[in-house]
């Protein structure tokens, strides 16, 4: 997945296709593509410094609101893939993760997975009003999940760096 601004690269997670990923047709089961995407998202937020225990302890939990997958090329036992994840913040309450599952042997785009998530306040049982802002407080390296540095967020419109 090419970067959209020329400056950043998506987070990438390497996975090897295992025998228990394969269905009776000899290729990867459809549900596994979603497992690969979820695994890659959690690896990215962990590398950004998220402690799920701290997040849950503070009364927050991510919730998936929508997910779609497009299957483009089959994957087989032993294939190695990279799941490239790009995080977007289309509205204050949601986070979109756009992921490309790329076969390493030939660079083929095997599937794309797009998910829309929110961050739930577990006490109020509703989405928080500023998902990116809450996430930022729990991350050591917010840029790993494509959050801009805090000084860019706080800079007045039109002000130069």
PDB file of N, CA and C in Angstrom, residues 10 28-29 38 65 67 77 79 89 95 99-100 102 110-111 113 122-123 129 134 142 145-146:
ATOM      1  N   UNK A  10       3.372   2.578   5.825  1.00  0.00           N
ATOM      2  CA  UNK A  10       2.450   1.886   6.717  1.00  0.00           C
ATOM      3  C   UNK A  10       3.211   0.947   7.647  1.00  0.00           C
ATOM      4  N   UNK A  28      -6.008 -20.467   2.060  1.00  0.00           N
ATOM      5  CA  UNK A  28      -6.316 -19.894   3.366  1.00  0.00           C
ATOM      6  C   UNK A  28      -7.827 -19.702   3.523  1.00  0.00           C
ATOM      7  N   UNK A  29      -8.341 -20.114   4.683  1.00  0.00           N
ATOM      8  CA  UNK A  29      -9.750 -19.920   5.035  1.00  0.00           C
ATOM      9  C   UNK A  29     -10.061 -18.428   5.081  1.00  0.00           C
ATOM     10  N   UNK A  38      -6.430  -8.379  12.245  1.00  0.00           N
ATOM     11  CA  UNK A  38      -6.547  -8.043  13.675  1.00  0.00           C
ATOM     12  C   UNK A  38      -5.196  -8.187  14.369  1.00  0.00           C
ATOM     13  N   UNK A  65     -16.682  -1.483  14.524  1.00  0.00           N
ATOM     14  CA  UNK A  65     -17.990  -1.023  14.066  1.00  0.00           C
ATOM     15  C   UNK A  65     -18.345  -1.573  12.691  1.00  0.00           C
ATOM     16  N   UNK A  67     -16.353  -3.889   9.195  1.00  0.00           N
ATOM     17  CA  UNK A  67     -15.157  -4.456   8.567  1.00  0.00           C
ATOM     18  C   UNK A  67     -15.550  -4.988   7.197  1.00  0.00           C
ATOM     19  N   UNK A  77      -0.448 -22.658   1.844  1.00  0.00           N
ATOM     20  CA  UNK A  77       0.409 -23.108   2.931  1.00  0.00           C
ATOM     21  C   UNK A  77       1.863 -22.716   2.653  1.00  0.00           C
ATOM     22  N   UNK A  79       3.116 -19.754   2.319  1.00  0.00           N
ATOM     23  CA  UNK A  79       3.292 -18.389   1.814  1.00  0.00           C
ATOM     24  C   UNK A  79       3.670 -17.468   2.975  1.00  0.00           C
ATOM     25  N   UNK A  89      -8.036   8.794  10.736  1.00  0.00           N
ATOM     26  CA  UNK A  89      -8.942   9.332  11.759  1.00  0.00           C
ATOM     27  C   UNK A  89      -9.990  10.206  11.077  1.00  0.00           C
ATOM     28  N   UNK A  95     -11.832   5.476  14.083  1.00  0.00           N
ATOM     29  CA  UNK A  95     -10.514   5.207  13.525  1.00  0.00           C
ATOM     30  C   UNK A  95     -10.721   4.200  12.410  1.00  0.00           C
ATOM     31  N   UNK A  99      -5.811  -1.972   5.477  1.00  0.00           N
ATOM     32  CA  UNK A  99      -4.721  -2.941   5.494  1.00  0.00           C
ATOM     33  C   UNK A  99      -4.610  -3.673   4.161  1.00  0.00           C
ATOM     34  N   UNK A 100      -3.381  -3.863   3.740  1.00  0.00           N
ATOM     35  CA  UNK A 100      -3.075  -4.620   2.536  1.00  0.00           C
ATOM     36  C   UNK A 100      -2.346  -5.883   2.957  1.00  0.00           C
ATOM     37  N   UNK A 102      -0.052  -8.592   1.538  1.00  0.00           N
ATOM     38  CA  UNK A 102       0.816  -8.709   0.363  1.00  0.00           C
ATOM     39  C   UNK A 102       1.663  -9.985   0.463  1.00  0.00           C
ATOM     40  N   UNK A 110      -2.917  -9.791  -2.033  1.00  0.00           N
ATOM     41  CA  UNK A 110      -3.823 -10.925  -1.855  1.00  0.00           C
ATOM     42  C   UNK A 110      -5.197 -10.480  -1.365  1.00  0.00           C
ATOM     43  N   UNK A 111      -5.226  -9.437  -0.540  1.00  0.00           N
ATOM     44  CA  UNK A 111      -6.508  -8.965  -0.004  1.00  0.00           C
ATOM     45  C   UNK A 111      -6.329  -7.574   0.582  1.00  0.00           C
ATOM     46  N   UNK A 113      -8.237  -5.233   3.664  1.00  0.00           N
ATOM     47  CA  UNK A 113      -9.176  -5.258   4.788  1.00  0.00           C
ATOM     48  C   UNK A 113      -9.314  -3.822   5.281  1.00  0.00           C
ATOM     49  N   UNK A 122     -16.241   2.242  28.852  1.00  0.00           N
ATOM     50  CA  UNK A 122     -16.925   1.070  29.383  1.00  0.00           C
ATOM     51  C   UNK A 122     -17.918   1.405  30.496  1.00  0.00           C
ATOM     52  N   UNK A 123     -17.751   2.530  31.154  1.00  0.00           N
ATOM     53  CA  UNK A 123     -18.704   2.941  32.185  1.00  0.00           C
ATOM     54  C   UNK A 123     -19.967   3.501  31.556  1.00  0.00           C
ATOM     55  N   UNK A 129     -15.787  10.799  22.586  1.00  0.00           N
ATOM     56  CA  UNK A 129     -15.922  11.882  21.604  1.00  0.00           C
ATOM     57  C   UNK A 129     -14.631  12.205  20.868  1.00  0.00           C
ATOM     58  N   UNK A 134      -7.799  10.263  23.096  1.00  0.00           N
ATOM     59  CA  UNK A 134      -7.693   9.255  24.163  1.00  0.00           C
ATOM     60  C   UNK A 134      -6.592   8.257  23.840  1.00  0.00           C
ATOM     61  N   UNK A 142       2.999   7.642  19.165  1.00  0.00           N
ATOM     62  CA  UNK A 142       1.767   7.754  18.386  1.00  0.00           C
ATOM     63  C   UNK A 142       1.970   7.730  16.872  1.00  0.00           C
ATOM     64  N   UNK A 145       1.018   4.613  14.716  1.00  0.00           N
ATOM     65  CA  UNK A 145      -0.365   4.443  14.265  1.00  0.00           C
ATOM     66  C   UNK A 145      -0.862   5.709  13.560  1.00  0.00           C
ATOM     67  N   UNK A 146       0.075   6.415  12.949  1.00  0.00           N
ATOM     68  CA  UNK A 146      -0.213   7.553  12.072  1.00  0.00           C
ATOM     69  C   UNK A 146      -0.863   8.746  12.764  1.00  0.00           C
TER      70      UNK A 146
END
